[in-house]
Amino acid sequence: CIFLDKLKGESIELIEYTNEETARMSAKKNIVWGFLTIPENFTSGVEQRLLNAMQMDSVDVDLTEMKAELDGTDFIIRNGIMVKLRDAFKKLGLVYSASCNYSKSLVNVPPLKERYLYGTMHTSYTQFSGPAILILVIFYMPYLFTMSALIMEKSKGIIERSIVAGMTILEIIIAHFVVQVILLLFQVILCIVIQYGVFDHPWNGSFTLVFSLLFMQGLVGSLFGILSAFIFRSDGAAGLTLIGTT
């Protein structure tokens, strides 16, 4: 198939499936970014579209349409794949029009329907990047709070005095961790309110799941802050470690 050859030329790795359900399950399991269904007699259908588009009925139109189902959660990759699909079809039309001496302008619009497994067709870049920024804030702020507090106590000798007074290292860590968990709860709630309430980002899914994921992300940041504070003696070294490891 000329179209598939042109698609391979667009740096897309193709995997052939025997039926749509198998391909759809692979896409949902993130094995592939999506799948393309090409109907039978597609080549002759393209010829009819180019020559007799106005005389085709709705049944013939449906039988000559490719159907693409993509993972729409990644804005950049999704649009990159769609651009490559359109470019491959245009190259197919150019080959056909050149061989038959038809006008190249006939191949400007590809017969392609878009449907996404996750996300929507009209996702803006702000909506795409918003959750990533939210996760960064939830991770970095607990890290900075925990790391700064512990390193400050180390530099001023407060931890040593606490140990002399009878506290153990575990008790000191637990005390800091409890405080950070309380702060993290308020931080997660505040971020969700600002992100989805004030800026009105679309919300799809369970609130419990979103809150749990963000809260666990913050816990990871706090634990990483505790680890960095016990390894390094300055904020600068701990900050560089954060940048280098994340």
JSON list of C-alpha atoms in Angstrom, two decimals, residues 1-10 14:
[
{"chain": "A", "resi": 1, "resn": "CYS", "atom": "CA", "xyz": [0.00, 0.00, 0.00]},
{"chain": "A", "resi": 2, "resn": "ILE", "atom": "CA", "xyz": [1.46, 3.33, -1.06]},
{"chain": "A", "resi": 3, "resn": "PHE", "atom": "CA", "xyz": [-0.11, 5.11, 1.90]},
{"chain": "A", "resi": 4, "resn": "LEU", "atom": "CA", "xyz": [1.60, 2.83, 4.42]},
{"chain": "A", "resi": 5, "resn": "ASP", "atom": "CA", "xyz": [4.91, 3.26, 2.62]},
{"chain": "A", "resi": 6, "resn": "LYS", "atom": "CA", "xyz": [4.53, 7.03, 2.83]},
{"chain": "A", "resi": 7, "resn": "LEU", "atom": "CA", "xyz": [3.57, 6.73, 6.49]},
{"chain": "A", "resi": 8, "resn": "LYS", "atom": "CA", "xyz": [6.74, 4.77, 7.23]},
{"chain": "A", "resi": 9, "resn": "GLY", "atom": "CA", "xyz": [8.64, 7.57, 5.56]},
{"chain": "A", "resi": 10, "resn": "GLU", "atom": "CA", "xyz": [7.20, 9.93, 8.19]},
{"chain": "A", "resi": 14, "resn": "LEU", "atom": "CA", "xyz": [3.83, 0.61, 12.29]}
]
